[in-house]
mmCIF file of C-alpha atoms in Angstrom:
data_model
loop_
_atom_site.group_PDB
_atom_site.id
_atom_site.type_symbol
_atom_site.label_atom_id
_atom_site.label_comp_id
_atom_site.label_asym_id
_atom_site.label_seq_id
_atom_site.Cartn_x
_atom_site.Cartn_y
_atom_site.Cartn_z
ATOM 1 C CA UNK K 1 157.085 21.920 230.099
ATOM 2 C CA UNK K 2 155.533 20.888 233.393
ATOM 3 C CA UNK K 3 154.228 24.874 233.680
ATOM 4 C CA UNK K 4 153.290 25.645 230.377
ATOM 5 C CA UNK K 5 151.289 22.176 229.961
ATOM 6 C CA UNK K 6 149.280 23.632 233.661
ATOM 7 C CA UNK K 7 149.077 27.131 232.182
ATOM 8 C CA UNK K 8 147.166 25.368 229.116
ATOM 9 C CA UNK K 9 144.729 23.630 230.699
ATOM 10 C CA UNK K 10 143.846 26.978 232.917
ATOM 11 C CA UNK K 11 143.178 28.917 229.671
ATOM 12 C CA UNK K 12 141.161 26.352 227.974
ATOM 13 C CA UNK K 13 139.147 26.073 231.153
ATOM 14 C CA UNK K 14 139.668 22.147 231.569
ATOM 15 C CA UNK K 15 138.129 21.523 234.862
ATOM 16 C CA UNK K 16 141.052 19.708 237.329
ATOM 17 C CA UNK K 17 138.116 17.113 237.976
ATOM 18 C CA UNK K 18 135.451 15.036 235.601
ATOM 19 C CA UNK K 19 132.777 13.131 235.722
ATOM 20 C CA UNK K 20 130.184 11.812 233.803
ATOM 21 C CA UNK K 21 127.274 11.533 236.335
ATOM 22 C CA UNK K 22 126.467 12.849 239.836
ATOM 23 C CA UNK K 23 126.812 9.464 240.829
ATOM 24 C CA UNK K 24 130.324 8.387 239.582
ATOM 25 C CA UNK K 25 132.808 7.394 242.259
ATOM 26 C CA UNK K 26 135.984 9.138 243.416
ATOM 27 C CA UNK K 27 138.160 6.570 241.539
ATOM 28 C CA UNK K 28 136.927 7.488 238.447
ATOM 29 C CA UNK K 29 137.832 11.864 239.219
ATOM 30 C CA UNK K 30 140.441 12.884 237.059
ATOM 31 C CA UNK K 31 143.074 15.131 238.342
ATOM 32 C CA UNK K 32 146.067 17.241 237.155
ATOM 33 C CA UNK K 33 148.735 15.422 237.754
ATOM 34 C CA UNK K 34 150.881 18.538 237.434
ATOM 35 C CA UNK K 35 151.423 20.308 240.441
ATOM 36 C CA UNK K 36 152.691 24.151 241.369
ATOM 37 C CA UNK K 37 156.495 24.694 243.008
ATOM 38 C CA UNK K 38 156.998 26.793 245.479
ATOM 39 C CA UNK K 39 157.998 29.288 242.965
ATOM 40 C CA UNK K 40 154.652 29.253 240.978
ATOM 41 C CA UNK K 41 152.818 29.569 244.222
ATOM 42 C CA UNK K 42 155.292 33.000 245.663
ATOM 43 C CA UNK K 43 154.501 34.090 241.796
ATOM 44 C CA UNK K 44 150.960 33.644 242.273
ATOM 45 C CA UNK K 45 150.658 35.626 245.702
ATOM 46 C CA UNK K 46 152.461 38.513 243.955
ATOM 47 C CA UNK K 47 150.225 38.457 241.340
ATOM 48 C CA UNK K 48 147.064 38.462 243.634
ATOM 49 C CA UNK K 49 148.828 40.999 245.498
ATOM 50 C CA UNK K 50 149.115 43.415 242.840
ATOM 51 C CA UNK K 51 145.527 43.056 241.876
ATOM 52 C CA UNK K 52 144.473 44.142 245.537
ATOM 53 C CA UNK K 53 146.670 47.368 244.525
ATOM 54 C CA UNK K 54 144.519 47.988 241.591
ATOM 55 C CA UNK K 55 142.661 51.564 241.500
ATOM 56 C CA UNK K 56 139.033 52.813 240.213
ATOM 57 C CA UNK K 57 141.069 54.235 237.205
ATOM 58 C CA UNK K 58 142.908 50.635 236.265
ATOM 59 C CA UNK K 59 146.180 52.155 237.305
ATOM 60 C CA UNK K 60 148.225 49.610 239.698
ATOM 61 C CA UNK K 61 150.228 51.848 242.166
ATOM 62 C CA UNK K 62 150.954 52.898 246.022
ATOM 63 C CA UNK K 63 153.923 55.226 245.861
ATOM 64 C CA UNK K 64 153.268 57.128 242.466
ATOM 65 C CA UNK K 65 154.856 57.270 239.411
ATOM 66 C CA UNK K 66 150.913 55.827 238.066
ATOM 67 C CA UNK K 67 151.717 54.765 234.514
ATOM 68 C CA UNK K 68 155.067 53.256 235.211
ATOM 69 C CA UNK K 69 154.317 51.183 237.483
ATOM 70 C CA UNK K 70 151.069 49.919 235.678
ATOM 71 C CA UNK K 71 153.238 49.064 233.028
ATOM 72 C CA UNK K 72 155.430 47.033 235.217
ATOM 73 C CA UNK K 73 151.940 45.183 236.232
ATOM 74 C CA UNK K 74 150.990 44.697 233.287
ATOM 75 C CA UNK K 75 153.781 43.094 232.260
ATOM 76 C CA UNK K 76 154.587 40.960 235.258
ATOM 77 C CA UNK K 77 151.406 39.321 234.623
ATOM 78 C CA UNK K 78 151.615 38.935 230.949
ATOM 79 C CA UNK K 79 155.346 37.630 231.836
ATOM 80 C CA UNK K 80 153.690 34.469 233.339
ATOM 81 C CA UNK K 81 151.044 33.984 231.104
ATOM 82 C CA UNK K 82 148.008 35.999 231.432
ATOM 83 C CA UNK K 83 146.390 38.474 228.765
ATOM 84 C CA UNK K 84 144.090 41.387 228.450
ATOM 85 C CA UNK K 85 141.723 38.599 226.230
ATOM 86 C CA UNK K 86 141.645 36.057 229.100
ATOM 87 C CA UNK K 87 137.936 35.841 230.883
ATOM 88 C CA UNK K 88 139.285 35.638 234.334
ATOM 89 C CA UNK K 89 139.624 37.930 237.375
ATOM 90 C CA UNK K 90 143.385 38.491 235.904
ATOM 91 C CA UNK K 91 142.665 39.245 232.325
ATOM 92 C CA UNK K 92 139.582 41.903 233.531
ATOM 93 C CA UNK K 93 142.608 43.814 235.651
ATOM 94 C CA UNK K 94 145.073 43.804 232.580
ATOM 95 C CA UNK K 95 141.729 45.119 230.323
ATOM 96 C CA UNK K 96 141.605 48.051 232.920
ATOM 97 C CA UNK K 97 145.142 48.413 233.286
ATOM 98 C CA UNK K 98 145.701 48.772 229.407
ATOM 99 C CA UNK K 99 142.496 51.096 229.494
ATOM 100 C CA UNK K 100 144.122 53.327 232.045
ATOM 101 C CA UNK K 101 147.868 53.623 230.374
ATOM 102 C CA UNK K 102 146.119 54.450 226.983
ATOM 103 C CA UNK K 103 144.262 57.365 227.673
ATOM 104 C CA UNK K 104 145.311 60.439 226.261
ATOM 105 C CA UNK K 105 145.920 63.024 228.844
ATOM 106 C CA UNK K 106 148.800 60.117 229.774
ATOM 107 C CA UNK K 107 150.668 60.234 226.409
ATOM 108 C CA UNK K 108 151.511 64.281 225.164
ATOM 109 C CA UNK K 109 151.494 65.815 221.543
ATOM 110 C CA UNK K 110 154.996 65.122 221.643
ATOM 111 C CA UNK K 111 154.846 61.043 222.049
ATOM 112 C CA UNK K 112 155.830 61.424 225.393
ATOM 113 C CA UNK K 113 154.575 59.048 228.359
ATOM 114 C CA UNK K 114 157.050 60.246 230.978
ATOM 115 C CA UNK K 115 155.631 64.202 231.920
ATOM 116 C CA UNK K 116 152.555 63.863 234.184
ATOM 117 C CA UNK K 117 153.259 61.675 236.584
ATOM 118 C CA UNK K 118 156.699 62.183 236.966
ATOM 119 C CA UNK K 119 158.500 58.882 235.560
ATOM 120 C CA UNK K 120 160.540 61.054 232.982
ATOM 121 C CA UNK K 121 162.604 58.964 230.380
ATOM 122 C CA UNK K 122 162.863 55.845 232.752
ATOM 123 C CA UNK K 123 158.696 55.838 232.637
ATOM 124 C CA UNK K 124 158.762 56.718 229.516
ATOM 125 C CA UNK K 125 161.058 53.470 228.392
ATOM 126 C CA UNK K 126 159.009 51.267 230.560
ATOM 127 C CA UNK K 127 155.405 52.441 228.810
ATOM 128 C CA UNK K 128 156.529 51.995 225.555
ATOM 129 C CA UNK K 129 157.923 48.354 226.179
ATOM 130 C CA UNK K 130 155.056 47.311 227.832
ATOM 131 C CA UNK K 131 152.909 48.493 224.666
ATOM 132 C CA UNK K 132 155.106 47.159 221.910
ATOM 133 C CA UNK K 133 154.884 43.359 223.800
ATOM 134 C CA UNK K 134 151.324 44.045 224.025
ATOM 135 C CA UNK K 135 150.318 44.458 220.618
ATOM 136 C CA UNK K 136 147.799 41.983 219.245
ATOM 137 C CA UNK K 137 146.832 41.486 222.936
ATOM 138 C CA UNK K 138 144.118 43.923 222.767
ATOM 139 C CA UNK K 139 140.549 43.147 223.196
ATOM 140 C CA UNK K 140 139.601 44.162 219.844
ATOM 141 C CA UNK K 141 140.841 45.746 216.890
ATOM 142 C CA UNK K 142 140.294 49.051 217.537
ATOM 143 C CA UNK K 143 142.453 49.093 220.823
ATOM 144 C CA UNK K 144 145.275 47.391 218.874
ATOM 145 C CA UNK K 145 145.107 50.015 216.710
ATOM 146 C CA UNK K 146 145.358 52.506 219.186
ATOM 147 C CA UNK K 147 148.066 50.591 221.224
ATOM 148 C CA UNK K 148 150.063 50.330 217.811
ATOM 149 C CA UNK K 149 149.642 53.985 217.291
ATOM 150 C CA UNK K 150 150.301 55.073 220.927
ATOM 151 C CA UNK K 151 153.701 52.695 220.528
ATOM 152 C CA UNK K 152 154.856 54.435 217.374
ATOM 153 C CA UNK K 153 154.784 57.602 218.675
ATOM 154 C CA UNK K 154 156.458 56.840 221.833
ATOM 155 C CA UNK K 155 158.883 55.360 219.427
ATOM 156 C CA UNK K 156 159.179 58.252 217.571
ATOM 157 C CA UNK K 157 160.421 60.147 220.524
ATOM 158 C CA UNK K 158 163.104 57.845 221.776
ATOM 159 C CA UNK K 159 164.157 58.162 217.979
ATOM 160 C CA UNK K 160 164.416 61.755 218.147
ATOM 161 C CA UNK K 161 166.140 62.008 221.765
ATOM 162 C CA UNK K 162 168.857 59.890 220.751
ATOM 163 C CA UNK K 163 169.839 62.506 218.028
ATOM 164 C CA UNK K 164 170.320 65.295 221.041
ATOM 165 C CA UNK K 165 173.728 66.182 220.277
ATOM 166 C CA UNK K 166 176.228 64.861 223.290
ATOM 167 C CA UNK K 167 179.442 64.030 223.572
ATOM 168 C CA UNK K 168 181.388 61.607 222.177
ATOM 169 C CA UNK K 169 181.238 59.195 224.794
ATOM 170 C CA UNK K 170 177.502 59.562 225.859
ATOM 171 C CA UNK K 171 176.213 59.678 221.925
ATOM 172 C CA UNK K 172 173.923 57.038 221.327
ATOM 173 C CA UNK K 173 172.463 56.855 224.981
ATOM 174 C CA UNK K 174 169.144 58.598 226.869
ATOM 175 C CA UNK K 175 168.851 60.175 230.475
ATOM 176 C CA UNK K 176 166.261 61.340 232.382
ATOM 177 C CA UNK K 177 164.609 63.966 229.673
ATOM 178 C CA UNK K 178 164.007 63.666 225.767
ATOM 179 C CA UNK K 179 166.276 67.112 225.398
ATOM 180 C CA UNK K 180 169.018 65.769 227.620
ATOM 181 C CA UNK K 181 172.938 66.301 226.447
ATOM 182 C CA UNK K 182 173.969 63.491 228.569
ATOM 183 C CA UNK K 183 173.121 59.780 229.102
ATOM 184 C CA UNK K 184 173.333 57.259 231.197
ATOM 185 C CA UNK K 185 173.020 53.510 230.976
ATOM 186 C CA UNK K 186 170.055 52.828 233.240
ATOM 187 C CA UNK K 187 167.681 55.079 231.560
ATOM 188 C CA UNK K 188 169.315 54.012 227.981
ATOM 189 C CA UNK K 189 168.413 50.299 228.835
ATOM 190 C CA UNK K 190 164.715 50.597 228.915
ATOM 191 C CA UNK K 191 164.548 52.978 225.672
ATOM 192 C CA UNK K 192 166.768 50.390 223.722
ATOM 193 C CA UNK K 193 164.810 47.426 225.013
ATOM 194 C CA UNK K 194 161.738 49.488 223.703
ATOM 195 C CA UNK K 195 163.235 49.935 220.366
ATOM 196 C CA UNK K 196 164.205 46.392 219.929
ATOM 197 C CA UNK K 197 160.526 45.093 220.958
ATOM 198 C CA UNK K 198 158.879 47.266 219.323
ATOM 199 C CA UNK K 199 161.622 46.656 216.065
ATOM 200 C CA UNK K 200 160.444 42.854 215.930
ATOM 201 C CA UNK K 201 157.013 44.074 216.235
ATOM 202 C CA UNK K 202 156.948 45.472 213.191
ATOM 203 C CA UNK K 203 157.030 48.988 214.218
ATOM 204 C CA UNK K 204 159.193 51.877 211.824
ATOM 205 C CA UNK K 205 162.917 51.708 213.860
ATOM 206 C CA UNK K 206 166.065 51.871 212.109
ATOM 207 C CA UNK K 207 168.325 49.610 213.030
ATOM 208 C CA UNK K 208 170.971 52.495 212.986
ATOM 209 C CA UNK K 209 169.313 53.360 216.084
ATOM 210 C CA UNK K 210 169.924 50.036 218.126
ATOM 211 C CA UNK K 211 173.261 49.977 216.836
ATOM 212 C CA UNK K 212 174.373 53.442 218.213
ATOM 213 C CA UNK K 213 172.968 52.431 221.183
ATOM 214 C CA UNK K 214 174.527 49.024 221.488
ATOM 215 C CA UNK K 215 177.834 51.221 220.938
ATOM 216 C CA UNK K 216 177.003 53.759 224.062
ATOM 217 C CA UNK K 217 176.671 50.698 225.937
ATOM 218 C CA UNK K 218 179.645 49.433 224.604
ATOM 219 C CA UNK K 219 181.840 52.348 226.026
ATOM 220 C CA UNK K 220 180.420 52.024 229.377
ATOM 221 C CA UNK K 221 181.863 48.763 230.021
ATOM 222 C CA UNK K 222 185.048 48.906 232.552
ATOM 223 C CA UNK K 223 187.673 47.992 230.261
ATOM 224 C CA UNK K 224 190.371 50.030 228.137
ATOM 225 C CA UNK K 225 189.791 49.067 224.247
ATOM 226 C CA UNK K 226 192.216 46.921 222.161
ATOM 227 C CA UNK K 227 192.602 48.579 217.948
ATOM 228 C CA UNK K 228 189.680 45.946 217.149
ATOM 229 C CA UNK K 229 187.522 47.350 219.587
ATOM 230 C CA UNK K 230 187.700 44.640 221.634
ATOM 231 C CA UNK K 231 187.736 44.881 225.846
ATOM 232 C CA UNK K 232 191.321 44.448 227.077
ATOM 233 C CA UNK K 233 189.676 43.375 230.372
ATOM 234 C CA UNK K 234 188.043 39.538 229.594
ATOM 235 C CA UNK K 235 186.175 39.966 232.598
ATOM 236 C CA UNK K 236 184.313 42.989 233.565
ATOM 237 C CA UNK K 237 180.992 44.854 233.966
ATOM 238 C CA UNK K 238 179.215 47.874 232.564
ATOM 239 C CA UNK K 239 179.729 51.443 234.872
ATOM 240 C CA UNK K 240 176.410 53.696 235.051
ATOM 241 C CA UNK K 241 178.132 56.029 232.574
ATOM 242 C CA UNK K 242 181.246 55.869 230.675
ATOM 243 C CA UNK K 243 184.483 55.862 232.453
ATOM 244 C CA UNK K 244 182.945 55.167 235.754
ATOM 245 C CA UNK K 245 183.114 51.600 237.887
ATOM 246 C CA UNK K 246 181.170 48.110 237.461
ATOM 247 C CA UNK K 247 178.389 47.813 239.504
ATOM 248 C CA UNK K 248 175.782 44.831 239.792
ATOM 249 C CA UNK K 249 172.379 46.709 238.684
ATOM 250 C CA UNK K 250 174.216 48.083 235.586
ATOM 251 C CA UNK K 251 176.482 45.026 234.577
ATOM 252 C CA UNK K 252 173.494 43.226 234.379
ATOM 253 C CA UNK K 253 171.195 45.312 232.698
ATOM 254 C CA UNK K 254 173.934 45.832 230.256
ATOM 255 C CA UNK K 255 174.369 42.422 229.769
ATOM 256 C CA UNK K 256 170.562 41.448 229.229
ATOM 257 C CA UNK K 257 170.027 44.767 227.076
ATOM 258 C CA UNK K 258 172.947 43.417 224.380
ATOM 259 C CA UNK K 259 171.616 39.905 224.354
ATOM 260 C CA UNK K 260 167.960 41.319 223.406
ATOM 261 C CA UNK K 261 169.530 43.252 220.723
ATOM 262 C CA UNK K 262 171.539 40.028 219.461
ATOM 263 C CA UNK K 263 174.891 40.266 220.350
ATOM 264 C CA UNK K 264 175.063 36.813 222.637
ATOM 265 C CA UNK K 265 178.351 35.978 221.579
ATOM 266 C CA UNK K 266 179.550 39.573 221.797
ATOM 267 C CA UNK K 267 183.048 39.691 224.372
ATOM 268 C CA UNK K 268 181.262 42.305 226.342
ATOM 269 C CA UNK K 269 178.462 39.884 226.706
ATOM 270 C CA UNK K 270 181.413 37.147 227.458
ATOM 271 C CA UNK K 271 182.960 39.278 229.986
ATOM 272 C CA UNK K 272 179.907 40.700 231.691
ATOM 273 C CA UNK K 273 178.166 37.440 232.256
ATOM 274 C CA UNK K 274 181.576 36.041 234.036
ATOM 275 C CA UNK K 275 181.991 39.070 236.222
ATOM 276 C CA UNK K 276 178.475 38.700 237.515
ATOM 277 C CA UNK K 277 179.390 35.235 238.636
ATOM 278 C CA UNK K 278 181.546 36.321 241.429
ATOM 279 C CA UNK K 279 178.894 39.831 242.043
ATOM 280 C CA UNK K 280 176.162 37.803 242.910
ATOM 281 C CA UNK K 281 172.524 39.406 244.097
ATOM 282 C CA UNK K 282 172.740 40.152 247.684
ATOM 283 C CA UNK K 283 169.894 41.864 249.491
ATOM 284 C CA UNK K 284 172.370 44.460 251.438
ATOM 285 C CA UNK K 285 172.924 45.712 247.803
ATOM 286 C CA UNK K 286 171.800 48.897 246.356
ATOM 287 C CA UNK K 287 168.715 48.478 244.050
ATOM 288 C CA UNK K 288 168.744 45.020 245.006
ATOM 289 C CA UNK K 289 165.394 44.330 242.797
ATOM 290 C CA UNK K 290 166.514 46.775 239.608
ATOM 291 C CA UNK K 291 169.505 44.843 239.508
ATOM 292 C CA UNK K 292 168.172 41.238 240.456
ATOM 293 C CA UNK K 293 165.443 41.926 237.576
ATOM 294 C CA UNK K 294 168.208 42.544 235.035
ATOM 295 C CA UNK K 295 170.356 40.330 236.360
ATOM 296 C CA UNK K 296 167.937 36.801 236.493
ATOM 297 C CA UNK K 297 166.696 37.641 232.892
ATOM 298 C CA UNK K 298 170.342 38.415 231.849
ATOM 299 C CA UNK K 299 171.807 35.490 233.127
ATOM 300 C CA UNK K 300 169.207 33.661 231.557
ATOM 301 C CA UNK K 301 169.805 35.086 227.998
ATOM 302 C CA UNK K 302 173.399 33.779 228.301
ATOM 303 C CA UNK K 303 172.607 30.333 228.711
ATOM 304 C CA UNK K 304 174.331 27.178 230.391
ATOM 305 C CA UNK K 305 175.813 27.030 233.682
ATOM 306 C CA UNK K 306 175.486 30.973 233.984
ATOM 307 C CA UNK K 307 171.714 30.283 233.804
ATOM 308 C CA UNK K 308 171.552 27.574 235.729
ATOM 309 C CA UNK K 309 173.254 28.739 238.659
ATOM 310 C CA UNK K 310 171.955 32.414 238.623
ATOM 311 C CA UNK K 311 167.867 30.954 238.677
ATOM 312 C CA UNK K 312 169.268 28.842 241.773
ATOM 313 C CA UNK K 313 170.506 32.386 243.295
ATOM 314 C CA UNK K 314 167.472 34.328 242.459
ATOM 315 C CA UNK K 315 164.729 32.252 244.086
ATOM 316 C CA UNK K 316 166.214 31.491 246.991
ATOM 317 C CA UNK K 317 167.216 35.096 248.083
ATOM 318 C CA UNK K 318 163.761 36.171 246.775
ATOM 319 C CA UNK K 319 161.651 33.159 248.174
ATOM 320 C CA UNK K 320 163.054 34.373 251.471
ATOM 321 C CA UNK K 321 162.127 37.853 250.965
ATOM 322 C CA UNK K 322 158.595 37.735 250.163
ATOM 323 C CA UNK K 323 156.580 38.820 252.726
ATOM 324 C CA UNK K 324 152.956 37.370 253.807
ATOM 325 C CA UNK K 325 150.486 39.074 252.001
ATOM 326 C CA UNK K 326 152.761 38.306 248.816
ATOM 327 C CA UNK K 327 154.557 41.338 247.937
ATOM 328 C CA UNK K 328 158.145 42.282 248.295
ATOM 329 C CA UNK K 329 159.710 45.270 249.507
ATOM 330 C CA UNK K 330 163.282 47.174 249.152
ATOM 331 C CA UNK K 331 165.460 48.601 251.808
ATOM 332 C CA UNK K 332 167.321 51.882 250.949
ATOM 333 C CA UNK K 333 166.347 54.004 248.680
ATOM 334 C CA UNK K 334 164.354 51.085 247.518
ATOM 335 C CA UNK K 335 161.658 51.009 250.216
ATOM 336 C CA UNK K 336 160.690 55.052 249.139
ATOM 337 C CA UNK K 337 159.574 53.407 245.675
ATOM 338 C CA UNK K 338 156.971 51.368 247.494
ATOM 339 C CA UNK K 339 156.015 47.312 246.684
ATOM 340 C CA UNK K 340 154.352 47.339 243.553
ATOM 341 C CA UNK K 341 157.863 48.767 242.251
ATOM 342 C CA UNK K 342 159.401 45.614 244.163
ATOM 343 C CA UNK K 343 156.961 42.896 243.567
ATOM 344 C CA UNK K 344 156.756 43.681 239.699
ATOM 345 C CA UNK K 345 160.358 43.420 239.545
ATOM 346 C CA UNK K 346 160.428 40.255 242.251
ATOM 347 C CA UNK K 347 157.565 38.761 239.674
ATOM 348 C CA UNK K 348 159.528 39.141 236.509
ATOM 349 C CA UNK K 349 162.700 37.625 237.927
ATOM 350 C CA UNK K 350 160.687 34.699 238.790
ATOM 351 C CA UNK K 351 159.885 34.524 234.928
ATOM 352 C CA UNK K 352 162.824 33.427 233.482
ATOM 353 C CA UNK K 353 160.587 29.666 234.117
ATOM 354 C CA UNK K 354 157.644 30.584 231.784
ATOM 355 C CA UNK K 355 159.570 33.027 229.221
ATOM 356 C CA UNK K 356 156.320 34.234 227.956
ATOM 357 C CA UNK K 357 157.411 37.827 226.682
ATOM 358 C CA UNK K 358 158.890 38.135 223.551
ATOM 359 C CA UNK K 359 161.426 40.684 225.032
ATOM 360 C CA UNK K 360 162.783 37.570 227.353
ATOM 361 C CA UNK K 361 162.860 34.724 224.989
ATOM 362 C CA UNK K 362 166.272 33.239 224.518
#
């Protein structure tokens, strides 16, 4: 309450101080009482951060992959509370940023965001989420309309690459093109958290399509099934594809992917959530900031102690890791992705105080 009362007062443009003539007194100043954690302020140096990254074209990059990682931007900003509509330094970037993802040479005839840069299916996923929570953010109605449109049709082709005939096991799912015969549950994560944003949006998706998905994810949990298709193992975590072993980045984006979609009380949920408890995010880990994302939003989804305990978790480790000038960066394979790709996914971790998405709201 203490942050969203703060963020209130910013976009009203309250001044922090009053007075009624150039000779009051300082007793009579008023001041906001409310004052910034540490967390706001390590959120806040990300944020100015990425806004020194900001390009002539409005894209927010270092390391490529242009429209994915403006997406990621744009919505680790909106996460804490700014919009395209705000008259500040922040809402001017996420004007430019939105201007930039929507042109058309970004988006082909087919509906498909992930070709020119590079992103494939995973960019692709992360585009169309960031449009569907940005509708009605637009400046005016006429880039609504064309951030609606732009959304449907990226809809249209996760729709349409879900029905690529696979196998049995991998039906349902995504990889890394819209003709793939496979899948795999890290690229099938960001296309079903599209579908479901963009779902309570208002946008045309069946809800045959979440389902099948919900199933793919279903089977890649680490567990034989009982008859009633429930997990035999009470406490486990989703493998990267069917069959395979529980990891931490896929566990939890597993877990927060079948909360979004409503199944909270869901036994894979159940046993997910308690695996993670003894998998907790460690640095030395691979994808440390994929999986920390997932896992601090996850975590929160489920509620209670697991929430409580996993928010502790995630700012300390990432407190520690941020560096001066306010970013983050990975280790590994990590480091090649550059730090906007870290401090977006730092930034929305952080987020689980301010819940401002839709997408993230328990």
């Amino acid at each position: 309450m203490q942050t969203v009362f703060y963020f209130l007062l910013s976009i009203c443009c309250i001044p922090l101080t009053y007075s009624e003539d150039s000779e009051q007194d300082d007793s009579t100043v008023w001041e906001n009482p409310f004052k910034k954690d540490k967390v706001d302020r390590a959120i806040e140096k990300g944020i100015q951060f990425l806004l020194k990254k900001q390009q002539d074209d409005g894209s927010i990059n270092d390391k490529g992959k242009k429209t994915a990682m403006t997406a990621l931007s744009l919505m680790s900003m909106a996460s804490v509370g700014h919009q395209p509509i705000h008259p500040n330094e922040f809402g001017r970037a996420m004007q430019n940023a939105l201007d930039f993802i929507l042109l058309d040479e970004n988006q082909d005839d087919r509906g498909y965001f992930g070709s020119k840069d590079g992103g494939r299916m995973y960019g692709h996923g992360i585009v169309t989420l960031m449009l569907s929570e940005m509708l009605g953010m637009g400046m005016n109605k006429e880039t609504d309309k064309k951030i609606r449109d732009q959304c449907q049709e990226a809809i249209n082709l996760i729709l349409k690459a879900q029905k690529v005939k696979k196998n049995p096991a991998q039906q349902g799912g995504w990889r890394y093109s819209p003709d793939a015969r496979d899948a795999d549950l890290s690229v099938s994560v960001w296309q079903l958290m599209a579908l479901r944003s963009a779902k309570n949006s208002g946008l045309d998706v069946p809800s045959s399509a979440i389902s099948n998905a919900v199933s793919y994810l279903e089977r890649s949990y680490k567990s034989k099934l009982l008859s009633n298709g429930d997990p035999a193992e009470k406490k486990s975590g989703f493998a990267y594809q069917p069959g395979g072993a529980a990891e931490y980045t896929t566990s939890a984006a597993g877990l927060l992917a079948m909360q979004v979609c409503g199944e909270y009380e869901s036994p894979f949920v159940h046993g997910a959530a308690n695996w993670l408890l003894d998998h907790k995010p460690e640095k030395s880990r691979k994808f440390f900031f994929y999986g920390t994302y997932y896992y601090a939003q996850g975590m929160y989804q489920r509620g209670g102690d697991h929430a409580h305990k996993a928010r502790e978790l995630v700012e300390n480790i990432l407190l520690e890791l941020q560096r001066e000038n306010g970013s983050w960066i990975g280790s590994g394979s990590e480091a090649g992705a550059g730090e906007v790709y870290s401090t977006t996914l730092a930034i929305l971790a952080l987020a689980v105080k301010y819940h401002y998405l839709p997408i993230y709201q328990r």
